[in-house]
mmCIF file with all atom_site columns, C-alpha atoms in Angstrom:
data_model
loop_
_atom_site.group_PDB
_atom_site.id
_atom_site.type_symbol
_atom_site.label_atom_id
_atom_site.label_alt_id
_atom_site.label_comp_id
_atom_site.label_asym_id
_atom_site.label_entity_id
_atom_site.label_seq_id
_atom_site.pdbx_PDB_ins_code
_atom_site.Cartn_x
_atom_site.Cartn_y
_atom_site.Cartn_z
_atom_site.occupancy
_atom_site.B_iso_or_equiv
_atom_site.pdbx_formal_charge
_atom_site.auth_seq_id
_atom_site.auth_comp_id
_atom_site.auth_asym_id
_atom_site.auth_atom_id
_atom_site.pdbx_PDB_model_num
ATOM 1   C CA . GLY A 1 1   ? 39.252 143.495 103.279 1.00 0.00 ? 1   GLY A CA 1
ATOM 2   C CA . ALA A 1 2   ? 39.989 140.018 102.281 1.00 0.00 ? 2   ALA A CA 1
ATOM 3   C CA . VAL A 1 3   ? 36.983 137.659 101.750 1.00 0.00 ? 3   VAL A CA 1
ATOM 4   C CA . VAL A 1 4   ? 36.532 133.906 101.761 1.00 0.00 ? 4   VAL A CA 1
ATOM 5   C CA . SER A 1 5   ? 33.364 132.224 100.606 1.00 0.00 ? 5   SER A CA 1
ATOM 6   C CA . GLN A 1 6   ? 32.018 128.913 101.067 1.00 0.00 ? 6   GLN A CA 1
ATOM 7   C CA . HIS A 1 7   ? 29.444 127.039 99.175  1.00 0.00 ? 7   HIS A CA 1
ATOM 8   C CA . PRO A 1 8   ? 26.989 125.678 100.048 1.00 0.00 ? 8   PRO A CA 1
ATOM 9   C CA . SER A 1 9   ? 26.104 127.384 103.271 1.00 0.00 ? 9   SER A CA 1
ATOM 10  C CA . ARG A 1 10  ? 23.797 124.570 104.347 1.00 0.00 ? 10  ARG A CA 1
ATOM 11  C CA . VAL A 1 11  ? 23.314 120.993 103.080 1.00 0.00 ? 11  VAL A CA 1
ATOM 12  C CA . ILE A 1 12  ? 21.195 118.031 104.035 1.00 0.00 ? 12  ILE A CA 1
ATOM 13  C CA . CYS A 1 13  ? 21.820 114.788 102.595 1.00 0.00 ? 13  CYS A CA 1
ATOM 14  C CA . LYS A 1 14  ? 20.968 111.129 103.044 1.00 0.00 ? 14  LYS A CA 1
ATOM 15  C CA . SER A 1 15  ? 23.269 108.776 104.829 1.00 0.00 ? 15  SER A CA 1
ATOM 16  C CA . GLY A 1 16  ? 25.640 107.273 102.367 1.00 0.00 ? 16  GLY A CA 1
ATOM 17  C CA . THR A 1 17  ? 25.856 110.008 99.873  1.00 0.00 ? 17  THR A CA 1
ATOM 18  C CA . SER A 1 18  ? 28.944 112.264 99.263  1.00 0.00 ? 18  SER A CA 1
ATOM 19  C CA . VAL A 1 19  ? 28.921 116.125 99.767  1.00 0.00 ? 19  VAL A CA 1
ATOM 20  C CA . LYS A 1 20  ? 31.380 118.592 98.220  1.00 0.00 ? 20  LYS A CA 1
ATOM 21  C CA . ILE A 1 21  ? 32.002 121.904 100.012 1.00 0.00 ? 21  ILE A CA 1
ATOM 22  C CA . GLU A 1 22  ? 33.934 124.679 98.073  1.00 0.00 ? 22  GLU A CA 1
ATOM 23  C CA . CYS A 1 23  ? 36.054 127.228 99.746  1.00 0.00 ? 23  CYS A CA 1
ATOM 24  C CA . ARG A 1 24  ? 37.206 130.220 97.802  1.00 0.00 ? 24  ARG A CA 1
ATOM 25  C CA . SER A 1 25  ? 39.308 133.241 98.487  1.00 0.00 ? 25  SER A CA 1
ATOM 26  C CA . LEU A 1 26  ? 37.803 135.931 96.517  1.00 0.00 ? 26  LEU A CA 1
ATOM 27  C CA . ASP A 1 27  ? 40.378 138.674 96.220  1.00 0.00 ? 27  ASP A CA 1
ATOM 28  C CA . PHE A 1 28  ? 43.650 137.120 97.116  1.00 0.00 ? 28  PHE A CA 1
ATOM 29  C CA . GLN A 1 29  ? 45.547 133.905 96.320  1.00 0.00 ? 29  GLN A CA 1
ATOM 30  C CA . ALA A 1 30  ? 46.219 131.276 98.982  1.00 0.00 ? 30  ALA A CA 1
ATOM 31  C CA . THR A 1 31  ? 48.680 128.289 98.463  1.00 0.00 ? 31  THR A CA 1
ATOM 32  C CA . THR A 1 32  ? 47.408 126.901 101.636 1.00 0.00 ? 32  THR A CA 1
ATOM 33  C CA . MET A 1 33  ? 43.830 126.659 103.074 1.00 0.00 ? 33  MET A CA 1
ATOM 34  C CA . PHE A 1 34  ? 42.718 125.115 106.304 1.00 0.00 ? 34  PHE A CA 1
ATOM 35  C CA . TRP A 1 35  ? 39.535 123.107 107.079 1.00 0.00 ? 35  TRP A CA 1
ATOM 36  C CA . TYR A 1 36  ? 37.859 123.003 110.469 1.00 0.00 ? 36  TYR A CA 1
ATOM 37  C CA . ARG A 1 37  ? 34.988 121.142 111.953 1.00 0.00 ? 37  ARG A CA 1
ATOM 38  C CA . GLN A 1 38  ? 32.981 122.503 114.739 1.00 0.00 ? 38  GLN A CA 1
ATOM 39  C CA . PHE A 1 39  ? 30.381 120.536 116.751 1.00 0.00 ? 39  PHE A CA 1
ATOM 40  C CA . PRO A 1 40  ? 27.689 122.159 118.631 1.00 0.00 ? 40  PRO A CA 1
ATOM 41  C CA . LYS A 1 41  ? 28.939 124.381 121.592 1.00 0.00 ? 41  LYS A CA 1
ATOM 42  C CA . GLN A 1 42  ? 32.490 123.336 120.863 1.00 0.00 ? 42  GLN A CA 1
ATOM 43  C CA . SER A 1 43  ? 35.582 125.045 119.460 1.00 0.00 ? 43  SER A CA 1
ATOM 44  C CA . LEU A 1 44  ? 36.984 124.700 116.099 1.00 0.00 ? 44  LEU A CA 1
ATOM 45  C CA . MET A 1 45  ? 39.276 121.591 115.400 1.00 0.00 ? 45  MET A CA 1
ATOM 46  C CA . LEU A 1 46  ? 41.549 121.628 112.537 1.00 0.00 ? 46  LEU A CA 1
ATOM 47  C CA . MET A 1 47  ? 40.878 118.814 110.193 1.00 0.00 ? 47  MET A CA 1
ATOM 48  C CA . ALA A 1 48  ? 43.397 119.219 107.468 1.00 0.00 ? 48  ALA A CA 1
ATOM 49  C CA . THR A 1 49  ? 45.699 121.680 105.632 1.00 0.00 ? 49  THR A CA 1
ATOM 50  C CA . SER A 1 50  ? 45.086 121.980 102.060 1.00 0.00 ? 50  SER A CA 1
ATOM 51  C CA . ASN A 1 51  ? 48.157 122.611 99.782  1.00 0.00 ? 51  ASN A CA 1
ATOM 52  C CA . GLU A 1 52  ? 47.876 123.860 96.242  1.00 0.00 ? 52  GLU A CA 1
ATOM 53  C CA . GLY A 1 53  ? 49.752 121.466 93.945  1.00 0.00 ? 53  GLY A CA 1
ATOM 54  C CA . SER A 1 54  ? 50.358 118.834 96.471  1.00 0.00 ? 54  SER A CA 1
ATOM 55  C CA . LYS A 1 55  ? 48.659 116.531 98.883  1.00 0.00 ? 55  LYS A CA 1
ATOM 56  C CA . ALA A 1 56  ? 46.707 117.759 101.940 1.00 0.00 ? 56  ALA A CA 1
ATOM 57  C CA . THR A 1 57  ? 47.981 117.259 105.421 1.00 0.00 ? 57  THR A CA 1
ATOM 58  C CA . TYR A 1 58  ? 45.593 115.622 107.775 1.00 0.00 ? 58  TYR A CA 1
ATOM 59  C CA . GLU A 1 59  ? 45.480 116.035 111.528 1.00 0.00 ? 59  GLU A CA 1
ATOM 60  C CA . GLN A 1 60  ? 45.745 113.012 113.639 1.00 0.00 ? 60  GLN A CA 1
ATOM 61  C CA . GLY A 1 61  ? 42.393 111.117 113.890 1.00 0.00 ? 61  GLY A CA 1
ATOM 62  C CA . VAL A 1 62  ? 40.997 112.539 110.604 1.00 0.00 ? 62  VAL A CA 1
ATOM 63  C CA . GLU A 1 63  ? 40.450 109.862 107.844 1.00 0.00 ? 63  GLU A CA 1
ATOM 64  C CA . LYS A 1 64  ? 41.854 111.109 104.715 1.00 0.00 ? 64  LYS A CA 1
ATOM 65  C CA . ASP A 1 65  ? 39.889 108.670 102.626 1.00 0.00 ? 65  ASP A CA 1
ATOM 66  C CA . LYS A 1 66  ? 36.637 110.028 104.067 1.00 0.00 ? 66  LYS A CA 1
ATOM 67  C CA . PHE A 1 67  ? 37.474 113.586 103.831 1.00 0.00 ? 67  PHE A CA 1
ATOM 68  C CA . LEU A 1 68  ? 38.828 114.164 100.411 1.00 0.00 ? 68  LEU A CA 1
ATOM 69  C CA . ILE A 1 69  ? 40.501 117.551 99.906  1.00 0.00 ? 69  ILE A CA 1
ATOM 70  C CA . ASN A 1 70  ? 41.464 118.916 96.429  1.00 0.00 ? 70  ASN A CA 1
ATOM 71  C CA . HIS A 1 71  ? 43.243 122.310 96.153  1.00 0.00 ? 71  HIS A CA 1
ATOM 72  C CA . ALA A 1 72  ? 42.429 122.867 92.506  1.00 0.00 ? 72  ALA A CA 1
ATOM 73  C CA . SER A 1 73  ? 43.830 126.405 92.243  1.00 0.00 ? 73  SER A CA 1
ATOM 74  C CA . LEU A 1 74  ? 45.226 129.241 94.175  1.00 0.00 ? 74  LEU A CA 1
ATOM 75  C CA . THR A 1 75  ? 41.831 130.511 94.984  1.00 0.00 ? 75  THR A CA 1
ATOM 76  C CA . LEU A 1 76  ? 39.771 127.176 95.499  1.00 0.00 ? 76  LEU A CA 1
ATOM 77  C CA . SER A 1 77  ? 39.857 124.166 97.768  1.00 0.00 ? 77  SER A CA 1
ATOM 78  C CA . THR A 1 78  ? 37.217 121.568 98.021  1.00 0.00 ? 78  THR A CA 1
ATOM 79  C CA . LEU A 1 79  ? 36.270 119.159 100.793 1.00 0.00 ? 79  LEU A CA 1
ATOM 80  C CA . THR A 1 80  ? 34.350 116.096 99.930  1.00 0.00 ? 80  THR A CA 1
ATOM 81  C CA . VAL A 1 81  ? 32.802 114.148 102.800 1.00 0.00 ? 81  VAL A CA 1
ATOM 82  C CA . THR A 1 82  ? 32.479 110.636 101.207 1.00 0.00 ? 82  THR A CA 1
ATOM 83  C CA . SER A 1 83  ? 29.756 108.186 102.266 1.00 0.00 ? 83  SER A CA 1
ATOM 84  C CA . ALA A 1 84  ? 28.262 110.555 104.832 1.00 0.00 ? 84  ALA A CA 1
ATOM 85  C CA . HIS A 1 85  ? 26.864 109.400 108.094 1.00 0.00 ? 85  HIS A CA 1
ATOM 86  C CA . PRO A 1 86  ? 24.955 111.192 110.704 1.00 0.00 ? 86  PRO A CA 1
ATOM 87  C CA . GLU A 1 87  ? 28.016 111.515 112.942 1.00 0.00 ? 87  GLU A CA 1
ATOM 88  C CA . ASP A 1 88  ? 29.528 113.678 110.263 1.00 0.00 ? 88  ASP A CA 1
ATOM 89  C CA . SER A 1 89  ? 26.799 116.180 110.684 1.00 0.00 ? 89  SER A CA 1
ATOM 90  C CA . SER A 1 90  ? 28.727 119.300 111.678 1.00 0.00 ? 90  SER A CA 1
ATOM 91  C CA . PHE A 1 91  ? 29.789 122.973 110.863 1.00 0.00 ? 91  PHE A CA 1
ATOM 92  C CA . TYR A 1 92  ? 32.605 122.945 108.560 1.00 0.00 ? 92  TYR A CA 1
ATOM 93  C CA . ILE A 1 93  ? 34.713 126.177 107.995 1.00 0.00 ? 93  ILE A CA 1
ATOM 94  C CA . CYS A 1 94  ? 37.649 126.801 105.873 1.00 0.00 ? 94  CYS A CA 1
ATOM 95  C CA . SER A 1 95  ? 40.137 129.590 106.182 1.00 0.00 ? 95  SER A CA 1
ATOM 96  C CA . ALA A 1 96  ? 42.931 131.121 103.958 1.00 0.00 ? 96  ALA A CA 1
ATOM 97  C CA . PRO A 1 97  ? 45.866 133.016 105.102 1.00 0.00 ? 97  PRO A CA 1
ATOM 98  C CA . LEU A 1 98  ? 46.523 136.587 103.740 1.00 0.00 ? 98  LEU A CA 1
ATOM 99  C CA . ILE A 1 99  ? 50.338 137.143 103.835 1.00 0.00 ? 99  ILE A CA 1
ATOM 100 C CA . LEU A 1 100 ? 51.632 140.545 103.721 1.00 0.00 ? 100 LEU A CA 1
ATOM 101 C CA . ALA A 1 101 ? 55.344 140.815 103.283 1.00 0.00 ? 101 ALA A CA 1
ATOM 102 C CA . GLY A 1 102 ? 56.895 144.002 104.502 1.00 0.00 ? 102 GLY A CA 1
ATOM 103 C CA . ALA A 1 103 ? 59.181 145.552 107.092 1.00 0.00 ? 103 ALA A CA 1
ATOM 104 C CA . PRO A 1 104 ? 59.668 144.851 109.871 1.00 0.00 ? 104 PRO A CA 1
ATOM 105 C CA . ARG A 1 105 ? 57.946 141.498 109.591 1.00 0.00 ? 105 ARG A CA 1
ATOM 106 C CA . ILE A 1 106 ? 55.849 139.343 107.430 1.00 0.00 ? 106 ILE A CA 1
ATOM 107 C CA . GLU A 1 107 ? 52.207 139.415 108.679 1.00 0.00 ? 107 GLU A CA 1
ATOM 108 C CA . GLU A 1 108 ? 49.865 136.558 108.182 1.00 0.00 ? 108 GLU A CA 1
ATOM 109 C CA . THR A 1 109 ? 46.198 136.913 108.886 1.00 0.00 ? 109 THR A CA 1
ATOM 110 C CA . GLN A 1 110 ? 43.672 134.155 108.681 1.00 0.00 ? 110 GLN A CA 1
ATOM 111 C CA . TYR A 1 111 ? 40.385 134.895 106.888 1.00 0.00 ? 111 TYR A CA 1
ATOM 112 C CA . PHE A 1 112 ? 37.523 132.440 107.503 1.00 0.00 ? 112 PHE A CA 1
ATOM 113 C CA . GLY A 1 113 ? 34.625 131.452 105.412 1.00 0.00 ? 113 GLY A CA 1
ATOM 114 C CA . PRO A 1 114 ? 31.013 131.731 106.606 1.00 0.00 ? 114 PRO A CA 1
ATOM 115 C CA . GLY A 1 115 ? 30.781 127.967 107.198 1.00 0.00 ? 115 GLY A CA 1
ATOM 116 C CA . THR A 1 116 ? 28.871 125.187 105.818 1.00 0.00 ? 116 THR A CA 1
ATOM 117 C CA . ARG A 1 117 ? 26.408 123.382 108.013 1.00 0.00 ? 117 ARG A CA 1
ATOM 118 C CA . LEU A 1 118 ? 26.038 119.733 107.134 1.00 0.00 ? 118 LEU A CA 1
ATOM 119 C CA . LEU A 1 119 ? 23.186 117.508 108.313 1.00 0.00 ? 119 LEU A CA 1
ATOM 120 C CA . VAL A 1 120 ? 23.202 113.763 107.425 1.00 0.00 ? 120 VAL A CA 1
ATOM 121 C CA . LEU A 1 121 ? 19.955 112.114 107.837 1.00 0.00 ? 121 LEU A CA 1
ATOM 122 C CA . LYS B 2 1   ? 50.642 119.238 121.812 1.00 0.00 ? 1   LYS B CA 1
ATOM 123 C CA . GLN B 2 2   ? 49.403 122.705 122.184 1.00 0.00 ? 2   GLN B CA 1
ATOM 124 C CA . GLU B 2 3   ? 46.284 123.244 124.378 1.00 0.00 ? 3   GLU B CA 1
ATOM 125 C CA . VAL B 2 4   ? 44.501 126.431 124.510 1.00 0.00 ? 4   VAL B CA 1
ATOM 126 C CA . THR B 2 5   ? 41.826 127.099 127.407 1.00 0.00 ? 5   THR B CA 1
ATOM 127 C CA . GLN B 2 6   ? 39.468 129.951 127.780 1.00 0.00 ? 6   GLN B CA 1
ATOM 128 C CA . ILE B 2 7   ? 37.907 131.067 130.989 1.00 0.00 ? 7   ILE B CA 1
ATOM 129 C CA . PRO B 2 8   ? 35.143 131.610 131.745 1.00 0.00 ? 8   PRO B CA 1
ATOM 130 C CA . ALA B 2 9   ? 33.204 129.234 129.456 1.00 0.00 ? 9   ALA B CA 1
ATOM 131 C CA . ALA B 2 10  ? 30.179 131.572 129.639 1.00 0.00 ? 10  ALA B CA 1
ATOM 132 C CA . LEU B 2 11  ? 29.690 135.016 130.901 1.00 0.00 ? 11  LEU B CA 1
ATOM 133 C CA . SER B 2 12  ? 26.442 137.269 131.189 1.00 0.00 ? 12  SER B CA 1
ATOM 134 C CA . VAL B 2 13  ? 26.813 140.878 131.995 1.00 0.00 ? 13  VAL B CA 1
ATOM 135 C CA . PRO B 2 14  ? 24.669 143.970 132.006 1.00 0.00 ? 14  PRO B CA 1
ATOM 136 C CA . GLU B 2 15  ? 25.159 146.532 129.450 1.00 0.00 ? 15  GLU B CA 1
ATOM 137 C CA . GLY B 2 16  ? 27.887 149.075 130.078 1.00 0.00 ? 16  GLY B CA 1
ATOM 138 C CA . GLU B 2 17  ? 30.095 146.799 132.145 1.00 0.00 ? 17  GLU B CA 1
ATOM 139 C CA . ASN B 2 18  ? 33.744 146.399 131.339 1.00 0.00 ? 18  ASN B CA 1
ATOM 140 C CA . LEU B 2 19  ? 34.853 142.656 131.240 1.00 0.00 ? 19  LEU B CA 1
ATOM 141 C CA . VAL B 2 20  ? 37.871 140.574 130.771 1.00 0.00 ? 20  VAL B CA 1
ATOM 142 C CA . LEU B 2 21  ? 38.021 137.159 128.906 1.00 0.00 ? 21  LEU B CA 1
ATOM 143 C CA . ASN B 2 22  ? 40.989 135.048 129.554 1.00 0.00 ? 22  ASN B CA 1
ATOM 144 C CA . CYS B 2 23  ? 42.861 132.641 127.223 1.00 0.00 ? 23  CYS B CA 1
ATOM 145 C CA . SER B 2 24  ? 45.858 130.448 128.284 1.00 0.00 ? 24  SER B CA 1
ATOM 146 C CA . PHE B 2 25  ? 48.108 128.172 126.165 1.00 0.00 ? 25  PHE B CA 1
ATOM 147 C CA . THR B 2 26  ? 50.336 125.336 127.100 1.00 0.00 ? 26  THR B CA 1
ATOM 148 C CA . ASP B 2 27  ? 53.374 125.883 124.664 1.00 0.00 ? 27  ASP B CA 1
ATOM 149 C CA . SER B 2 28  ? 54.766 129.453 124.616 1.00 0.00 ? 28  SER B CA 1
ATOM 150 C CA . ALA B 2 29  ? 56.588 128.985 121.329 1.00 0.00 ? 29  ALA B CA 1
ATOM 151 C CA . ILE B 2 30  ? 53.828 130.657 119.347 1.00 0.00 ? 30  ILE B CA 1
ATOM 152 C CA . TYR B 2 31  ? 54.078 132.972 116.322 1.00 0.00 ? 31  TYR B CA 1
ATOM 153 C CA . ASN B 2 32  ? 50.998 134.993 117.124 1.00 0.00 ? 32  ASN B CA 1
ATOM 154 C CA . LEU B 2 33  ? 47.663 134.991 118.911 1.00 0.00 ? 33  LEU B CA 1
ATOM 155 C CA . GLN B 2 34  ? 44.421 135.993 117.417 1.00 0.00 ? 34  GLN B CA 1
ATOM 156 C CA . TRP B 2 35  ? 41.087 136.804 119.018 1.00 0.00 ? 35  TRP B CA 1
ATOM 157 C CA . PHE B 2 36  ? 37.745 136.027 116.976 1.00 0.00 ? 36  PHE B CA 1
ATOM 158 C CA . ARG B 2 37  ? 34.219 136.700 117.513 1.00 0.00 ? 37  ARG B CA 1
ATOM 159 C CA . GLN B 2 38  ? 31.712 133.980 116.253 1.00 0.00 ? 38  GLN B CA 1
ATOM 160 C CA . ASP B 2 39  ? 27.981 134.768 116.068 1.00 0.00 ? 39  ASP B CA 1
ATOM 161 C CA . PRO B 2 40  ? 25.670 131.754 116.156 1.00 0.00 ? 40  PRO B CA 1
ATOM 162 C CA . GLY B 2 41  ? 25.701 129.555 113.125 1.00 0.00 ? 41  GLY B CA 1
ATOM 163 C CA . LYS B 2 42  ? 28.262 131.911 111.389 1.00 0.00 ? 42  LYS B CA 1
ATOM 164 C CA . GLY B 2 43  ? 31.953 132.021 110.527 1.00 0.00 ? 43  GLY B CA 1
ATOM 165 C CA . LEU B 2 44  ? 34.618 133.803 112.361 1.00 0.00 ? 44  LEU B CA 1
ATOM 166 C CA . THR B 2 45  ? 35.453 137.544 112.484 1.00 0.00 ? 45  THR B CA 1
ATOM 167 C CA . SER B 2 46  ? 38.958 138.552 113.430 1.00 0.00 ? 46  SER B CA 1
ATOM 168 C CA . LEU B 2 47  ? 39.200 141.043 116.163 1.00 0.00 ? 47  LEU B CA 1
ATOM 169 C CA . LEU B 2 48  ? 42.740 141.481 117.075 1.00 0.00 ? 48  LEU B CA 1
ATOM 170 C CA . LEU B 2 49  ? 46.100 139.929 116.306 1.00 0.00 ? 49  LEU B CA 1
ATOM 171 C CA . ILE B 2 50  ? 48.998 140.112 118.561 1.00 0.00 ? 50  ILE B CA 1
ATOM 172 C CA . GLN B 2 51  ? 52.470 139.043 117.239 1.00 0.00 ? 51  GLN B CA 1
ATOM 173 C CA . SER B 2 52  ? 54.719 137.165 119.687 1.00 0.00 ? 52  SER B CA 1
ATOM 174 C CA . SER B 2 53  ? 56.918 140.097 120.123 1.00 0.00 ? 53  SER B CA 1
ATOM 175 C CA . GLN B 2 54  ? 54.031 142.451 121.009 1.00 0.00 ? 54  GLN B CA 1
ATOM 176 C CA . ARG B 2 55  ? 52.449 142.949 124.443 1.00 0.00 ? 55  ARG B CA 1
ATOM 177 C CA . GLU B 2 56  ? 49.030 144.324 123.447 1.00 0.00 ? 56  GLU B CA 1
ATOM 178 C CA . GLN B 2 57  ? 46.881 145.467 120.518 1.00 0.00 ? 57  GLN B CA 1
ATOM 179 C CA . THR B 2 58  ? 43.862 147.830 120.688 1.00 0.00 ? 58  THR B CA 1
ATOM 180 C CA . SER B 2 59  ? 40.913 148.308 118.382 1.00 0.00 ? 59  SER B CA 1
ATOM 181 C CA . GLY B 2 60  ? 38.107 150.680 119.569 1.00 0.00 ? 60  GLY B CA 1
ATOM 182 C CA . ARG B 2 61  ? 36.629 149.264 122.711 1.00 0.00 ? 61  ARG B CA 1
ATOM 183 C CA . LEU B 2 62  ? 38.714 146.059 122.555 1.00 0.00 ? 62  LEU B CA 1
ATOM 184 C CA . ASN B 2 63  ? 42.272 145.693 124.032 1.00 0.00 ? 63  ASN B CA 1
ATOM 185 C CA . ALA B 2 64  ? 44.212 142.435 123.895 1.00 0.00 ? 64  ALA B CA 1
ATOM 186 C CA . SER B 2 65  ? 47.183 141.690 125.862 1.00 0.00 ? 65  SER B CA 1
ATOM 187 C CA . LEU B 2 66  ? 49.837 138.877 125.553 1.00 0.00 ? 66  LEU B CA 1
ATOM 188 C CA . ASP B 2 67  ? 52.212 137.437 128.074 1.00 0.00 ? 67  ASP B CA 1
ATOM 189 C CA . LYS B 2 68  ? 53.814 134.859 126.015 1.00 0.00 ? 68  LYS B CA 1
ATOM 190 C CA . SER B 2 69  ? 56.224 133.664 128.772 1.00 0.00 ? 69  SER B CA 1
ATOM 191 C CA . SER B 2 70  ? 53.419 132.826 131.103 1.00 0.00 ? 70  SER B CA 1
ATOM 192 C CA . GLY B 2 71  ? 51.127 131.577 128.217 1.00 0.00 ? 71  GLY B CA 1
ATOM 193 C CA . ARG B 2 72  ? 48.355 133.962 128.897 1.00 0.00 ? 72  ARG B CA 1
ATOM 194 C CA . SER B 2 73  ? 46.328 136.463 126.871 1.00 0.00 ? 73  SER B CA 1
ATOM 195 C CA . THR B 2 74  ? 43.304 138.669 127.919 1.00 0.00 ? 74  THR B CA 1
ATOM 196 C CA . LEU B 2 75  ? 40.802 140.385 125.994 1.00 0.00 ? 75  LEU B CA 1
ATOM 197 C CA . TYR B 2 76  ? 39.341 143.437 127.529 1.00 0.00 ? 76  TYR B CA 1
ATOM 198 C CA . ILE B 2 77  ? 35.907 144.790 126.340 1.00 0.00 ? 77  ILE B CA 1
ATOM 199 C CA . ALA B 2 78  ? 35.029 148.244 127.563 1.00 0.00 ? 78  ALA B CA 1
ATOM 200 C CA . ALA B 2 79  ? 31.450 149.472 128.070 1.00 0.00 ? 79  ALA B CA 1
ATOM 201 C CA . SER B 2 80  ? 29.908 146.356 126.667 1.00 0.00 ? 80  SER B CA 1
ATOM 202 C CA . GLN B 2 81  ? 26.817 146.469 124.447 1.00 0.00 ? 81  GLN B CA 1
ATOM 203 C CA . PRO B 2 82  ? 24.347 144.028 123.610 1.00 0.00 ? 82  PRO B CA 1
ATOM 204 C CA . GLY B 2 83  ? 25.685 143.724 120.142 1.00 0.00 ? 83  GLY B CA 1
ATOM 205 C CA . ASP B 2 84  ? 28.906 142.366 121.690 1.00 0.00 ? 84  ASP B CA 1
ATOM 206 C CA . SER B 2 85  ? 26.939 139.177 122.580 1.00 0.00 ? 85  SER B CA 1
ATOM 207 C CA . ALA B 2 86  ? 28.740 136.282 120.765 1.00 0.00 ? 86  ALA B CA 1
ATOM 208 C CA . THR B 2 87  ? 31.240 133.508 121.276 1.00 0.00 ? 87  THR B CA 1
ATOM 209 C CA . TYR B 2 88  ? 34.904 134.764 121.607 1.00 0.00 ? 88  TYR B CA 1
ATOM 210 C CA . LEU B 2 89  ? 37.708 132.607 120.575 1.00 0.00 ? 89  LEU B CA 1
ATOM 211 C CA . CYS B 2 90  ? 41.279 132.864 120.924 1.00 0.00 ? 90  CYS B CA 1
ATOM 212 C CA . ALA B 2 91  ? 43.753 130.962 118.819 1.00 0.00 ? 91  ALA B CA 1
ATOM 213 C CA . VAL B 2 92  ? 47.529 130.541 118.701 1.00 0.00 ? 92  VAL B CA 1
ATOM 214 C CA . ARG B 2 93  ? 49.645 130.126 115.709 1.00 0.00 ? 93  ARG B CA 1
ATOM 215 C CA . GLU B 2 94  ? 52.557 127.831 115.652 1.00 0.00 ? 94  GLU B CA 1
ATOM 216 C CA . PHE B 2 95  ? 55.030 126.840 112.984 1.00 0.00 ? 95  PHE B CA 1
ATOM 217 C CA . THR B 2 96  ? 55.659 123.072 112.544 1.00 0.00 ? 96  THR B CA 1
ATOM 218 C CA . GLY B 2 97  ? 58.412 122.663 109.975 1.00 0.00 ? 97  GLY B CA 1
ATOM 219 C CA . THR B 2 98  ? 57.263 124.578 107.062 1.00 0.00 ? 98  THR B CA 1
ATOM 220 C CA . ALA B 2 99  ? 53.549 124.623 107.807 1.00 0.00 ? 99  ALA B CA 1
ATOM 221 C CA . SER B 2 100 ? 51.826 126.771 110.326 1.00 0.00 ? 100 SER B CA 1
ATOM 222 C CA . LYS B 2 101 ? 49.009 125.699 112.565 1.00 0.00 ? 101 LYS B CA 1
ATOM 223 C CA . LEU B 2 102 ? 46.073 127.578 114.282 1.00 0.00 ? 102 LEU B CA 1
ATOM 224 C CA . THR B 2 103 ? 44.861 125.923 117.440 1.00 0.00 ? 103 THR B CA 1
ATOM 225 C CA . PHE B 2 104 ? 41.667 127.288 118.902 1.00 0.00 ? 104 PHE B CA 1
ATOM 226 C CA . GLY B 2 105 ? 40.557 127.707 122.547 1.00 0.00 ? 105 GLY B CA 1
ATOM 227 C CA . THR B 2 106 ? 37.311 126.405 123.866 1.00 0.00 ? 106 THR B CA 1
ATOM 228 C CA . GLY B 2 107 ? 35.571 129.750 123.599 1.00 0.00 ? 107 GLY B CA 1
ATOM 229 C CA . THR B 2 108 ? 33.721 132.117 125.942 1.00 0.00 ? 108 THR B CA 1
ATOM 230 C CA . ARG B 2 109 ? 30.007 132.643 125.213 1.00 0.00 ? 109 ARG B CA 1
ATOM 231 C CA . LEU B 2 110 ? 29.265 136.281 126.091 1.00 0.00 ? 110 LEU B CA 1
ATOM 232 C CA . GLN B 2 111 ? 25.819 137.617 126.698 1.00 0.00 ? 111 GLN B CA 1
ATOM 233 C CA . VAL B 2 112 ? 25.379 141.337 127.256 1.00 0.00 ? 112 VAL B CA 1
ATOM 234 C CA . THR B 2 113 ? 21.823 142.115 128.761 1.00 0.00 ? 113 THR B CA 1
ATOM 235 C CA . LEU B 2 114 ? 19.903 145.293 128.570 1.00 0.00 ? 114 LEU B CA 1
#
C-alpha cells in the first residue's frame, strides 16, 4: 500500500533554534499534503495544507511565519519550526492523499506518516 | 465549524468482548468518514473509510456504520483482543471550496485486558 515517511522521527533542540521536518510520499505523488500537531492525550489538529507550486494554507490561529511550509515537489513537503520554544514541543504528523479515479466515484484515502516528536528544551 | 466528538474517551474491556465506539459530528455535509488506529507515540493506521453515500463498511472483526443525517458513526469491534489496545480516532472529510479538510475526533483510548 501507499507509504508516507517522515524525517526525523524524533528531535531534541534548544530554545530559539529552527527545526525542519520532512514528509515524503514514497510511491505516489501528492499535490497536497497536510500537517497536523498532536499534544499529549489530545487529538490531531490540522495546522496547514501544503500545496505543491503555491503557498500553504494555514488554519486559524497557526502562525505562518513560525511554521514555514515548503512543498518542494510532488513527493516532498517540509515543515520548519522557526525559533522553536518549549510550547512548540509536540508530535507533528503529516499526511498525503492517494486519489484513485474510477467508476463509480473518485476515492481519496489519507495516508499518514509515522510522526515526528519534537522536544524543545 | 465542524466538531467531532467521540464517546467514551477511554474504555477497558476483558479479552473476547464485543464493543462499540461512538463518533458524532455537527455538520452532516461530509464527503466521507474514516476510522483510524493510533498506537502510543506512533502515526495513524487507517481502518475503515465510509463514503457519505454508504451506510457501513466491514473489515475482518471491524464494522463501521454511518448515519450521515444524524451525524453519527459507530465502530464495532468483535471478539476484542489485547492487540486491539490503542487509541481509535474518527475523522470526517469536508470540502471547503476547492480544498478538502479532515477534522479529527477526540479519540477513544481502548485497553483490552487478558
